[in-house]
Short mmCIF file of N, CA, C and O in Angstrom, two decimals:
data_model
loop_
_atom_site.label_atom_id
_atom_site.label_comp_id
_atom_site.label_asym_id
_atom_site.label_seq_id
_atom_site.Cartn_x
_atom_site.Cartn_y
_atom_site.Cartn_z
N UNK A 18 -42.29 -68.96 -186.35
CA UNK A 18 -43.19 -67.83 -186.24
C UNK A 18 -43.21 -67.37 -184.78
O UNK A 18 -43.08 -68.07 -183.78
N UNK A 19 -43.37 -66.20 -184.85
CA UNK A 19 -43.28 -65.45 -183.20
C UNK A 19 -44.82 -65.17 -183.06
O UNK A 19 -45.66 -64.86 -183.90
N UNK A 20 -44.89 -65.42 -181.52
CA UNK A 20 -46.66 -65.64 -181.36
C UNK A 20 -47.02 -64.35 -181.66
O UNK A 20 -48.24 -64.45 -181.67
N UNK A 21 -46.71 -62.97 -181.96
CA UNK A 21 -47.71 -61.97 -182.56
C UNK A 21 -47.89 -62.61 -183.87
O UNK A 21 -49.07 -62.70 -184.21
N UNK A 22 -46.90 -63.14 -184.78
CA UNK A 22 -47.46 -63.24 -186.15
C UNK A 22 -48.30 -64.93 -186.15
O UNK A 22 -48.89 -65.40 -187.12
N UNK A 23 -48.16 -65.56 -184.90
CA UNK A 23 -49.28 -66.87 -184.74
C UNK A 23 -50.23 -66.24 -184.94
O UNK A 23 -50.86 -66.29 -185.99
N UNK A 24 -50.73 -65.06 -183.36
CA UNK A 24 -51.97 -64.72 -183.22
C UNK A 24 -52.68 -63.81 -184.61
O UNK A 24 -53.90 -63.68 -184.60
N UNK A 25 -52.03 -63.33 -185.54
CA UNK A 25 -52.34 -62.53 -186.60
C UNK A 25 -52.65 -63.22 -187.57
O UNK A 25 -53.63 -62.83 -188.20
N UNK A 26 -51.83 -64.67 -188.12
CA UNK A 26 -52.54 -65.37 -189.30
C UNK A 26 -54.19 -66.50 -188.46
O UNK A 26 -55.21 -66.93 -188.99
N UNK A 27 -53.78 -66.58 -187.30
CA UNK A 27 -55.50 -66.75 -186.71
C UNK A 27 -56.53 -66.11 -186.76
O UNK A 27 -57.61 -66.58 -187.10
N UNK A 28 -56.41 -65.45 -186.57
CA UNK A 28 -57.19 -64.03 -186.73
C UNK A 28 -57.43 -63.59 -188.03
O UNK A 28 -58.44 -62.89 -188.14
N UNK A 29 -56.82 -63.80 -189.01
CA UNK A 29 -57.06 -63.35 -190.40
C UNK A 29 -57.54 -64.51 -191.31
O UNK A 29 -57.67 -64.31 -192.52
N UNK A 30 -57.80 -65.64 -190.81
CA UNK A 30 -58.51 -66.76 -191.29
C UNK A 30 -59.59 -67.54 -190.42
O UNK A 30 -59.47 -67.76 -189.21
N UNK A 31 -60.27 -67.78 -190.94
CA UNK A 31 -61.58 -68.06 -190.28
C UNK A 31 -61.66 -70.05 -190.06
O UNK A 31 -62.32 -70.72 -189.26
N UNK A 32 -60.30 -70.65 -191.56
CA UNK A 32 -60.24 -71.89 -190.95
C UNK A 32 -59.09 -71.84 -189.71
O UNK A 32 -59.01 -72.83 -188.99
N UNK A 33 -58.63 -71.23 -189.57
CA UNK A 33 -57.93 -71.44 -188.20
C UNK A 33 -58.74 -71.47 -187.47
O UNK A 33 -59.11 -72.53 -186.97
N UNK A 34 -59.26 -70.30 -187.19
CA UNK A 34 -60.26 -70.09 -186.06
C UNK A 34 -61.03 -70.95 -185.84
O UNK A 34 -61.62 -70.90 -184.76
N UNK A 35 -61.32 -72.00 -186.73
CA UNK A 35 -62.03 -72.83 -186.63
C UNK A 35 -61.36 -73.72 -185.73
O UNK A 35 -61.85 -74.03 -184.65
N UNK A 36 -60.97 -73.87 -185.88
CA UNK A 36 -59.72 -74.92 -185.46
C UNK A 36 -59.70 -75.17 -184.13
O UNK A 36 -59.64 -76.28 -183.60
N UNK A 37 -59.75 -73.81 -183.47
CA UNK A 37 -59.71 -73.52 -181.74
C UNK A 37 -60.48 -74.52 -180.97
O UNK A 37 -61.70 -74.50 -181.15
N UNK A 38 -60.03 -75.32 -180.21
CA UNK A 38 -58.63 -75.10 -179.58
C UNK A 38 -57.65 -75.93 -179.90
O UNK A 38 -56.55 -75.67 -179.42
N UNK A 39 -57.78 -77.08 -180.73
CA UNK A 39 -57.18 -77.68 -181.59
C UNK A 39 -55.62 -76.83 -181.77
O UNK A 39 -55.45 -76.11 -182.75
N UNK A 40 -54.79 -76.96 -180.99
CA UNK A 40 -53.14 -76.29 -181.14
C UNK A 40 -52.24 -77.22 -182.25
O UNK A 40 -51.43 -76.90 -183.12
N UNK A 41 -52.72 -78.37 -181.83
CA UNK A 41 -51.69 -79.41 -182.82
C UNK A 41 -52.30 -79.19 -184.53
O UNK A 41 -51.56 -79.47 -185.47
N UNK A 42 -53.57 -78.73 -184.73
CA UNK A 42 -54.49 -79.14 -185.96
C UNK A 42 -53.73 -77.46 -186.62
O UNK A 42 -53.25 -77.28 -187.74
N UNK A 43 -53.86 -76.37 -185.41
CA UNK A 43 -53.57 -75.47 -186.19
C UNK A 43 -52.22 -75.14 -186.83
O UNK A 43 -52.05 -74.72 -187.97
N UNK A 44 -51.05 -75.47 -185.68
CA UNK A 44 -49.67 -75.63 -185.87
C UNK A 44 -49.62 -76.64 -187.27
O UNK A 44 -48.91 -76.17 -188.17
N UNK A 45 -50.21 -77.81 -187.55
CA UNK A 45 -49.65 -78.74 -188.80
C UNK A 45 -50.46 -77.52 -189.63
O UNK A 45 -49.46 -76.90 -190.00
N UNK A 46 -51.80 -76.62 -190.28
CA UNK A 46 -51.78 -75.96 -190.58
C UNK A 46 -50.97 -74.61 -190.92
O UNK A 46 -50.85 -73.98 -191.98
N UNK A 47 -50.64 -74.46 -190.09
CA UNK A 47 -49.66 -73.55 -190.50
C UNK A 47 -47.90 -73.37 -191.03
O UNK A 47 -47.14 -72.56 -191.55
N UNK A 48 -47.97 -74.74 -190.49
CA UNK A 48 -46.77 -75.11 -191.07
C UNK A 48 -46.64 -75.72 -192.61
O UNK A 48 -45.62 -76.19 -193.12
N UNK A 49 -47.85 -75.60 -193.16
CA UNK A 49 -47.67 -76.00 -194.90
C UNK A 49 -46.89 -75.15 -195.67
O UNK A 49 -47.29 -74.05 -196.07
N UNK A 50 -45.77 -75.63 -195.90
CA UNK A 50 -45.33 -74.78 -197.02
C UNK A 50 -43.82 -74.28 -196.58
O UNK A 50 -42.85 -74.11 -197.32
N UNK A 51 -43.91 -74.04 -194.88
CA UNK A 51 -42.94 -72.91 -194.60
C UNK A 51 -41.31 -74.10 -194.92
O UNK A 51 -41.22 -75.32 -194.78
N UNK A 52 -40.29 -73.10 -195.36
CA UNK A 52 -39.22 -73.38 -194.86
C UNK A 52 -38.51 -72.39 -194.87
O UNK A 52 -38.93 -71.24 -194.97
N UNK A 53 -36.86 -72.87 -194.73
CA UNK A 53 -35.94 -71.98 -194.24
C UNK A 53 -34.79 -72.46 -194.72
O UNK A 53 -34.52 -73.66 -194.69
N UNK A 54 -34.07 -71.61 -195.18
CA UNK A 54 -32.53 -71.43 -195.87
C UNK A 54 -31.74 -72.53 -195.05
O UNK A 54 -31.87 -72.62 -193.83
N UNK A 55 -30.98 -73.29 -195.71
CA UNK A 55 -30.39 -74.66 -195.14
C UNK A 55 -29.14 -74.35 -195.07
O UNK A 55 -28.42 -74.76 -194.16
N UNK A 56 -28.61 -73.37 -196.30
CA UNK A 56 -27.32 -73.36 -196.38
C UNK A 56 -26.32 -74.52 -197.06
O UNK A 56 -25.12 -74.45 -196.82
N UNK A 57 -26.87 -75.64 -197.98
CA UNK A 57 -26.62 -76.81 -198.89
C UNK A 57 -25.73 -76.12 -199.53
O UNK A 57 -25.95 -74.93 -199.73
N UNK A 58 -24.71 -76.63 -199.90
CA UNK A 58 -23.92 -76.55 -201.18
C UNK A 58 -24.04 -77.82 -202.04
O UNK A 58 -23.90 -79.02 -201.80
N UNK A 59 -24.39 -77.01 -203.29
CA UNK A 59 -24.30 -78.39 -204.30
C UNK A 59 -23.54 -77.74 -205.22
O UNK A 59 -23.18 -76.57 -205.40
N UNK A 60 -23.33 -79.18 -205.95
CA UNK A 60 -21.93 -79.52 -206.84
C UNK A 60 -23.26 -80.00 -208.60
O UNK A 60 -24.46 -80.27 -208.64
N UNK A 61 -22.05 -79.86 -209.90
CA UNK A 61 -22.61 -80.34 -210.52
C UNK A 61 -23.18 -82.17 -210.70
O UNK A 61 -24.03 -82.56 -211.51
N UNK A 62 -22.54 -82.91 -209.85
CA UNK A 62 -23.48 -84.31 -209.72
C UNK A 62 -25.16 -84.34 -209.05
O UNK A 62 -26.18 -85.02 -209.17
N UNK A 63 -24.65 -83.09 -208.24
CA UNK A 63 -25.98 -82.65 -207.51
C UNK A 63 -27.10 -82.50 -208.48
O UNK A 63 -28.10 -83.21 -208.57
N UNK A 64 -26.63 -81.10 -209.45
CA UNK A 64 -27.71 -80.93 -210.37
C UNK A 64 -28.64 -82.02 -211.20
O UNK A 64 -29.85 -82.16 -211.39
N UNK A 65 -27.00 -82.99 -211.71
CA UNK A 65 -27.15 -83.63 -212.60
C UNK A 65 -28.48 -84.83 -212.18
O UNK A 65 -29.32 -85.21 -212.99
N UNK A 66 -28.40 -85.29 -210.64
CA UNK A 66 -28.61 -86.15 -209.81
C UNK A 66 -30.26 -85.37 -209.56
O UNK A 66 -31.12 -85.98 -208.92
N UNK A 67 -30.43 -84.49 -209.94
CA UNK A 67 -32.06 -83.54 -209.19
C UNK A 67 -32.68 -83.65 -210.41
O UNK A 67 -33.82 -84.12 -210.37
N UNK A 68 -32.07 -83.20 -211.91
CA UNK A 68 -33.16 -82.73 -212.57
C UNK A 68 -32.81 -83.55 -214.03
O UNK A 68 -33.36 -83.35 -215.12
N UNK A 69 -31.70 -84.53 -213.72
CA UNK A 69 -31.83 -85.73 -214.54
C UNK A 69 -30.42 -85.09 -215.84
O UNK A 69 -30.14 -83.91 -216.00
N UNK A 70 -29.85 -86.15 -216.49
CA UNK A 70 -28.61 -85.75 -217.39
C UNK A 70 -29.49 -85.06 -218.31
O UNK A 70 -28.68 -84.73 -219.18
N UNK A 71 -30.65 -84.61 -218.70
CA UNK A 71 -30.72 -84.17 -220.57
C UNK A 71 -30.59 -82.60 -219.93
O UNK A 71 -29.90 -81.64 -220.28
N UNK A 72 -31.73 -82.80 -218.62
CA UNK A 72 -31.80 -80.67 -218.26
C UNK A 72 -30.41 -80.57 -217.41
O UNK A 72 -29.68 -79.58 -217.42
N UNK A 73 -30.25 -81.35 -216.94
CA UNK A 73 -29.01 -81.18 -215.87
C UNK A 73 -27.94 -80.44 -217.03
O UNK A 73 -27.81 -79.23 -217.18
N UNK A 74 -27.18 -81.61 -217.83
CA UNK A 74 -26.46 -81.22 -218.69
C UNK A 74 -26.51 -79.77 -220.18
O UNK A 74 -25.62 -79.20 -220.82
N UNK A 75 -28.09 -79.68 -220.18
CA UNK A 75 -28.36 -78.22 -220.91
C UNK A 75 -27.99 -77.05 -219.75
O UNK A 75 -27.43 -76.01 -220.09
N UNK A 76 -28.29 -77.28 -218.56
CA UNK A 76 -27.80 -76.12 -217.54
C UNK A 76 -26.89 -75.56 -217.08
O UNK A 76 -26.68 -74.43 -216.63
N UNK A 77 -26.17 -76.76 -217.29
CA UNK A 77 -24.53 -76.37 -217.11
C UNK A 77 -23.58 -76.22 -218.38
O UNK A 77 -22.46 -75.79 -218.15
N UNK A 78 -23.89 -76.51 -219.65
CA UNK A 78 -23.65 -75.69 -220.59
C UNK A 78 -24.14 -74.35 -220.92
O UNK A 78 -23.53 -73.57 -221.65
N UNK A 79 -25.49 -74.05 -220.26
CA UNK A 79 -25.78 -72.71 -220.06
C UNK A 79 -24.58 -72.30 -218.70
O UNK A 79 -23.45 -71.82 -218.82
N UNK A 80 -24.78 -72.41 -218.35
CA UNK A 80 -23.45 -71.63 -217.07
C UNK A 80 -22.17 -71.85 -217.71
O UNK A 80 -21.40 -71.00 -217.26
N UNK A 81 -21.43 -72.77 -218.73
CA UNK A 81 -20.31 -73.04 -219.03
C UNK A 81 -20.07 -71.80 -220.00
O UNK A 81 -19.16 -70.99 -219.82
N UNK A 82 -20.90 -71.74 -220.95
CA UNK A 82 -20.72 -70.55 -221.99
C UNK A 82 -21.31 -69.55 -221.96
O UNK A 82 -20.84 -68.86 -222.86
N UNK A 83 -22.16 -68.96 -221.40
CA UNK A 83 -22.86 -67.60 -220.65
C UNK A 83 -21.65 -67.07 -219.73
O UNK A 83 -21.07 -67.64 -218.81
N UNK A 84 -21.42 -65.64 -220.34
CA UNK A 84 -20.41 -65.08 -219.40
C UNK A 84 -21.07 -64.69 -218.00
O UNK A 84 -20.44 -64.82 -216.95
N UNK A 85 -22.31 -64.24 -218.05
CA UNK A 85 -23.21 -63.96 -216.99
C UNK A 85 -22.93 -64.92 -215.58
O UNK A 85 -22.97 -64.62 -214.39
N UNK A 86 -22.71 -65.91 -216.11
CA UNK A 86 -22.58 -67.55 -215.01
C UNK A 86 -21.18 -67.76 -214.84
O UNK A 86 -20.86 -68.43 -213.85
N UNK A 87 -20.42 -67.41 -215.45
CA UNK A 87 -18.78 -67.40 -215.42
C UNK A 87 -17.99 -67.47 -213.68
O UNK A 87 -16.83 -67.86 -213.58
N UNK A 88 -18.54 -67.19 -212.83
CA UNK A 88 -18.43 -67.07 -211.84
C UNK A 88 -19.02 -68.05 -210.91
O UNK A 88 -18.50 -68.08 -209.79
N UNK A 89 -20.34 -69.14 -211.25
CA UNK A 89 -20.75 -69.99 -211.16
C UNK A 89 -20.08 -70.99 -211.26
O UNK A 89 -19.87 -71.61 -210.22
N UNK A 90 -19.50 -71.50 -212.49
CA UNK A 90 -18.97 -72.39 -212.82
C UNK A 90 -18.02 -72.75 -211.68
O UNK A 90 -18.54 -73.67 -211.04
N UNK A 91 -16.84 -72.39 -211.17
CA UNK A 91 -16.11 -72.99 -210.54
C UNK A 91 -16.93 -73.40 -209.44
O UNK A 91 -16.82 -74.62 -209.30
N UNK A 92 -17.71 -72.88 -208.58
CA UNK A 92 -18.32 -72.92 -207.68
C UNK A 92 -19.04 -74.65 -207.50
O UNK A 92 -18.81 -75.41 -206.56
N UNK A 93 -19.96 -74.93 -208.70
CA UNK A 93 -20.50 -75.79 -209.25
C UNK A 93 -19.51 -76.94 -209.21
O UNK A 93 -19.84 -77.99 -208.64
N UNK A 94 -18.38 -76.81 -209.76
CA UNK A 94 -17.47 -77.79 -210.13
C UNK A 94 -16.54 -77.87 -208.80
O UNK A 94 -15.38 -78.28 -208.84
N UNK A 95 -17.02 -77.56 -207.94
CA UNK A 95 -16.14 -77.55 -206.27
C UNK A 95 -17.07 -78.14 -205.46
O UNK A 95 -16.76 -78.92 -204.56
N UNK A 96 -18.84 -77.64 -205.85
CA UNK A 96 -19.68 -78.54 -204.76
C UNK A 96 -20.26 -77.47 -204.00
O UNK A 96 -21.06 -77.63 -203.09
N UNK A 97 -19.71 -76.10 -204.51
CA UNK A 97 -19.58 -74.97 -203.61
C UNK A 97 -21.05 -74.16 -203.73
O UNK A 97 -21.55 -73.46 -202.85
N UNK A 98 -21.31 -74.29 -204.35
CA UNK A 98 -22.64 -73.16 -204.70
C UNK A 98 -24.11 -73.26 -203.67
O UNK A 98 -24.79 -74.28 -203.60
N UNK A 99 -24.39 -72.00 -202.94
CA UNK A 99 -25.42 -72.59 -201.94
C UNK A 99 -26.42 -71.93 -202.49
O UNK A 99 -26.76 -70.78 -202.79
N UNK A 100 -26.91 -73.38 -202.51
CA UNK A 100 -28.97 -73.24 -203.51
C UNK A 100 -29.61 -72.61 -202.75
O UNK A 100 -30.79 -72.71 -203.07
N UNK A 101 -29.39 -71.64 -201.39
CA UNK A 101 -30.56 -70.97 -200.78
C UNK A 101 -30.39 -69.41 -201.09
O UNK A 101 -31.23 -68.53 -200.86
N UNK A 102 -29.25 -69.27 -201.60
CA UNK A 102 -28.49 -68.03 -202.26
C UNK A 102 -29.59 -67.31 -202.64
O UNK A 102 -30.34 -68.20 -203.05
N UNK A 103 -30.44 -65.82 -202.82
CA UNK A 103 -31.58 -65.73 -203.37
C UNK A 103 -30.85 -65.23 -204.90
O UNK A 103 -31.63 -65.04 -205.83
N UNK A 104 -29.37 -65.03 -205.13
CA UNK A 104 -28.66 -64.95 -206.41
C UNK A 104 -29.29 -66.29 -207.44
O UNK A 104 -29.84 -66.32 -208.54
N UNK A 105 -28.90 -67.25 -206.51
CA UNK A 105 -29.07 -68.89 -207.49
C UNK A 105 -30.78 -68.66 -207.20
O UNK A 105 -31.39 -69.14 -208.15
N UNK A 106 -31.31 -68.31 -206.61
CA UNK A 106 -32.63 -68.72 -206.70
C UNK A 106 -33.22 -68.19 -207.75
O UNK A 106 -34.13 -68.74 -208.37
N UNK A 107 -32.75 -67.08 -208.01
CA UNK A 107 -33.80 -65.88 -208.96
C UNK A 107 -32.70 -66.10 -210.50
O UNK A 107 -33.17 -65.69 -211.57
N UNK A 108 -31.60 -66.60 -210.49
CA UNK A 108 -30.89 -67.44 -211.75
C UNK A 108 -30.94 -68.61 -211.92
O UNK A 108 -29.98 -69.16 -212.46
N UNK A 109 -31.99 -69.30 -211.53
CA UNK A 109 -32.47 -71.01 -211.74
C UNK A 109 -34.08 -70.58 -212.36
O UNK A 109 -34.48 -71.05 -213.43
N UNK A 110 -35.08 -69.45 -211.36
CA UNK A 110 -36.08 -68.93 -212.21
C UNK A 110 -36.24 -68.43 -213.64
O UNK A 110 -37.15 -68.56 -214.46
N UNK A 111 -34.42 -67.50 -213.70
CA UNK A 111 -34.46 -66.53 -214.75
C UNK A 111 -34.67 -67.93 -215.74
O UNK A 111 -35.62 -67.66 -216.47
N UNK A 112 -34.34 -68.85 -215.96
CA UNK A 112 -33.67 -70.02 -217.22
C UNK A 112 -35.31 -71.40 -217.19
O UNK A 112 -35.36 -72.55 -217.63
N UNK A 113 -36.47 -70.46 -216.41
CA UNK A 113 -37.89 -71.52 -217.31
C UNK A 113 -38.17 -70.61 -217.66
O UNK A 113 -38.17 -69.50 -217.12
N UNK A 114 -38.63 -71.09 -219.19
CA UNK A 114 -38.82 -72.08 -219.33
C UNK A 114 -37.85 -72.73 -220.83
O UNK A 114 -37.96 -73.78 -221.47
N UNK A 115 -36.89 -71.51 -220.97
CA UNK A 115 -35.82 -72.30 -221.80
C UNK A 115 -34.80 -73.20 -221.28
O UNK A 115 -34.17 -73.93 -222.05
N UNK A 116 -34.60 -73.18 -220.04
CA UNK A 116 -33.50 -74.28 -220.02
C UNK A 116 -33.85 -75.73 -218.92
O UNK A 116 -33.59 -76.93 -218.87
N UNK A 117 -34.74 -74.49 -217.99
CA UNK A 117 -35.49 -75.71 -216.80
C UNK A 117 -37.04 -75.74 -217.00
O UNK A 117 -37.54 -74.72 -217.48
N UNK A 118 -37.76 -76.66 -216.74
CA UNK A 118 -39.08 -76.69 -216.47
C UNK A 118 -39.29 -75.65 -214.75
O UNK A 118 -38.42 -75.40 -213.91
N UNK A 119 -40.53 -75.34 -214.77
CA UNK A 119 -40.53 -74.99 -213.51
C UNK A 119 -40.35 -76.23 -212.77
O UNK A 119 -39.52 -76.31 -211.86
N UNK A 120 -40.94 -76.99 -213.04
CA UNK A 120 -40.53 -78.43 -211.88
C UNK A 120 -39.34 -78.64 -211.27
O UNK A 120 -39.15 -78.78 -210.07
N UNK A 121 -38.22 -78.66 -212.50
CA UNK A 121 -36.77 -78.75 -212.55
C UNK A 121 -35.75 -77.64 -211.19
O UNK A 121 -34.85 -77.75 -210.37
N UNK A 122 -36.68 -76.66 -211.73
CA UNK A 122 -35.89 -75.37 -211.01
C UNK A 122 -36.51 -75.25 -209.57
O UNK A 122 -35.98 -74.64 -208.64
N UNK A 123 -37.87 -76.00 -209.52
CA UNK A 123 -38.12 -75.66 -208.24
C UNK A 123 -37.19 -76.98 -207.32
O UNK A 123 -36.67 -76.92 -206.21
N UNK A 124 -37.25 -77.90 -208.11
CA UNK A 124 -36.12 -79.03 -207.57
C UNK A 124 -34.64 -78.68 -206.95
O UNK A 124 -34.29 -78.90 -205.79
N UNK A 125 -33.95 -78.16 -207.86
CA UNK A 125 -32.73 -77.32 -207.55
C UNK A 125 -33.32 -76.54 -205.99
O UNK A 125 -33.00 -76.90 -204.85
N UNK A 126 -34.41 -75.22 -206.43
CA UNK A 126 -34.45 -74.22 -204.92
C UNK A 126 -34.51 -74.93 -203.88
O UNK A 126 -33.98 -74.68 -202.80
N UNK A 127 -35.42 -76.22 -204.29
CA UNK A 127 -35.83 -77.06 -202.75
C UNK A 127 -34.84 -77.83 -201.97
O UNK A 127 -35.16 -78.21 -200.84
N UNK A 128 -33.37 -78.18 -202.58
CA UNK A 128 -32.35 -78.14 -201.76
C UNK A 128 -31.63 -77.85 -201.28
O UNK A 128 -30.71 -78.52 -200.81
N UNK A 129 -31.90 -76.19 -201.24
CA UNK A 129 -31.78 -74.99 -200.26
C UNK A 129 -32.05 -75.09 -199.31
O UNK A 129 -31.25 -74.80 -198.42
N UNK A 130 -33.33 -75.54 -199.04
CA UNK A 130 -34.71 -75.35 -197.82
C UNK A 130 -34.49 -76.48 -197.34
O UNK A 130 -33.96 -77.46 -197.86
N UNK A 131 -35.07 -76.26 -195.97
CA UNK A 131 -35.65 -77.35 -195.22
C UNK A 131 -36.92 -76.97 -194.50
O UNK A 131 -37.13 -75.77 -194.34
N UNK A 132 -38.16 -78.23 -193.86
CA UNK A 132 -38.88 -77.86 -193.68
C UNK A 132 -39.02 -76.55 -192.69
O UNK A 132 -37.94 -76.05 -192.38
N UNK A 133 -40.20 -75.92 -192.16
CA UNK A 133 -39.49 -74.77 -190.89
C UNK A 133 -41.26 -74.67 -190.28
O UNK A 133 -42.14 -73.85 -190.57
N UNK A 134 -41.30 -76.16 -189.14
CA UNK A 134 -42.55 -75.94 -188.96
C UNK A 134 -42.71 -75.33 -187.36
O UNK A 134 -41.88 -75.31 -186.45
N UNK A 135 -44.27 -74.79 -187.40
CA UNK A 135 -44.84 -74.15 -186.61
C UNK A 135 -44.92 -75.57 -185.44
O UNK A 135 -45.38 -76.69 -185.66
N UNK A 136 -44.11 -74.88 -183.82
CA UNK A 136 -44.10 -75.43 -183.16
C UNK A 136 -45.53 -75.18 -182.36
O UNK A 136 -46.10 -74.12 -182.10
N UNK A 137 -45.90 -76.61 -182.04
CA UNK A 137 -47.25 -76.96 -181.00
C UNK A 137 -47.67 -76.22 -179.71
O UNK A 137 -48.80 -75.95 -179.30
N UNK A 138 -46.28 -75.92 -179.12
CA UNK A 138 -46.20 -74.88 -178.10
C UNK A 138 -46.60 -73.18 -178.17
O UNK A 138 -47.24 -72.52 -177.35
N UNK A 139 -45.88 -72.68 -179.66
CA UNK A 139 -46.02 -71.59 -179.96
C UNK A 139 -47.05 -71.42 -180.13
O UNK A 139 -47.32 -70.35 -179.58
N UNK A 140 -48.45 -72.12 -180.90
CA UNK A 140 -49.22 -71.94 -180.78
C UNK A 140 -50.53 -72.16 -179.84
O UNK A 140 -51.65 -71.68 -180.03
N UNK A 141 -50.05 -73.18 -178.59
CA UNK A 141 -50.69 -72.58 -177.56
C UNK A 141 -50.35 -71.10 -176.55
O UNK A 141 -51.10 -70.29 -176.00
N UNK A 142 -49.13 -71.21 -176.62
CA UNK A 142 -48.78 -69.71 -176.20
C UNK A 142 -49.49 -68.51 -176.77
O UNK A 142 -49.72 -67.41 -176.26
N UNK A 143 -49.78 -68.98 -177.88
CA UNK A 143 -50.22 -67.74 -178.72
C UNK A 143 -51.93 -67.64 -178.36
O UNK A 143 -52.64 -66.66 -178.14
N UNK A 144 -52.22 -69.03 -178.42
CA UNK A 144 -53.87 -69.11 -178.59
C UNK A 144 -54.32 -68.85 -176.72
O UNK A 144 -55.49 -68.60 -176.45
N UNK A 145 -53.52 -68.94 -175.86
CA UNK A 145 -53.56 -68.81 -174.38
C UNK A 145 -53.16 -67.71 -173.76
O UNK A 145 -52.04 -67.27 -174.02
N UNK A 146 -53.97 -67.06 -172.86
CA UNK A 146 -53.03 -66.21 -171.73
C UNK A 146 -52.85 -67.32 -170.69
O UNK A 146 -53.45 -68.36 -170.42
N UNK A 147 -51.94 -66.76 -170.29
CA UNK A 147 -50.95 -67.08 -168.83
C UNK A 147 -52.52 -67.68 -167.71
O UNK A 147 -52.57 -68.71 -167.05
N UNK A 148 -53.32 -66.89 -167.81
CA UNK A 148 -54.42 -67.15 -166.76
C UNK A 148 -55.31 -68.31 -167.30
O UNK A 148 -55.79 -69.16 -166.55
N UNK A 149 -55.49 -68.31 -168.58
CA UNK A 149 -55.61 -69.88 -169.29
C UNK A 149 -57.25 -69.42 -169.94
O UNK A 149 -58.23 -70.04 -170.35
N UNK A 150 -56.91 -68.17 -169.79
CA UNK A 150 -57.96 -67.43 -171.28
C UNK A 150 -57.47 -67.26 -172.50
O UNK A 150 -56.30 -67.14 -172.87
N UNK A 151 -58.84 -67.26 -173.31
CA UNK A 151 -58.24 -67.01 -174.62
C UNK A 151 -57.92 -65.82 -175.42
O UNK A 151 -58.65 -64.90 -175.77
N UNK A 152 -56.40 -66.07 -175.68
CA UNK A 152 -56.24 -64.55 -175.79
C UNK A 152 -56.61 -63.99 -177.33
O UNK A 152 -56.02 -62.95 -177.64
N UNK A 153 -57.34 -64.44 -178.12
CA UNK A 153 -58.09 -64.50 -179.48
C UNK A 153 -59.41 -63.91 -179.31
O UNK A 153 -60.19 -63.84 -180.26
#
């Protein structure tokens, strides 16, 4: 996060603000949740290995005989396919709750990501001016 959009989700929540001056309390706050495109390629052992042989193996017979996925397949069977793709992301959604649970599919997206947390610094930069007022 770039300290205008630090100083803006502070400001728009009142438990942050609470928080002040607490930099470390607000940074692990704000860092719930975030990540960022990893760039992973997985293979079908991958799948098989995330969301277990019964869904693993219904998924990739959905991609084997769906012409839609036809283009998948090799990819899959090379190791090649990158789960941060927002293509694979929003075609692992399209398939709950007939082929994945949401659990399943969010399993697959999440080895896309990696965590992407709010550094301790940024948010004193953000919560500080230079003169060592608060710039909030």
């Amino acid at each position: 996060m770039v300290i205008d959009d630090i100083r803006a989700a502070i400001a728009a929540d009142s438990a942050l603000r609470a928080l002040i001056p607490d930099t470390q309390a607000i940074a692990a706050a704000l860092s719930v949740g975030r990540t960022r495109p990893n760039g992973r390629e997985i293979g079908n052992g991958t799948v098989l290995e995330t969301v277990g042989l019964v869904s693993g193996n219904r998924l990739l017979d959905v991609i084997d005989t769906e012409p839609s996925y036809r283009h998948v397949k090799p990819l899959l069977e090379q190791g090649r396919l990158v789960a941060s793709s927002p293509v694979v992301v929003a075609a692992l959604q399209s398939m709950v709750p007939l082929v994945l649970s949401q659990a399943e599919a969010n399993a697959l997206i999440a080895l896309g990501r990696d965590p992407d947390p709010v550094a301790e610094i940024d948010v004193r930069r953000a919560l500080w001016n230079d003169d060592g007022s608060l710039a909030l």
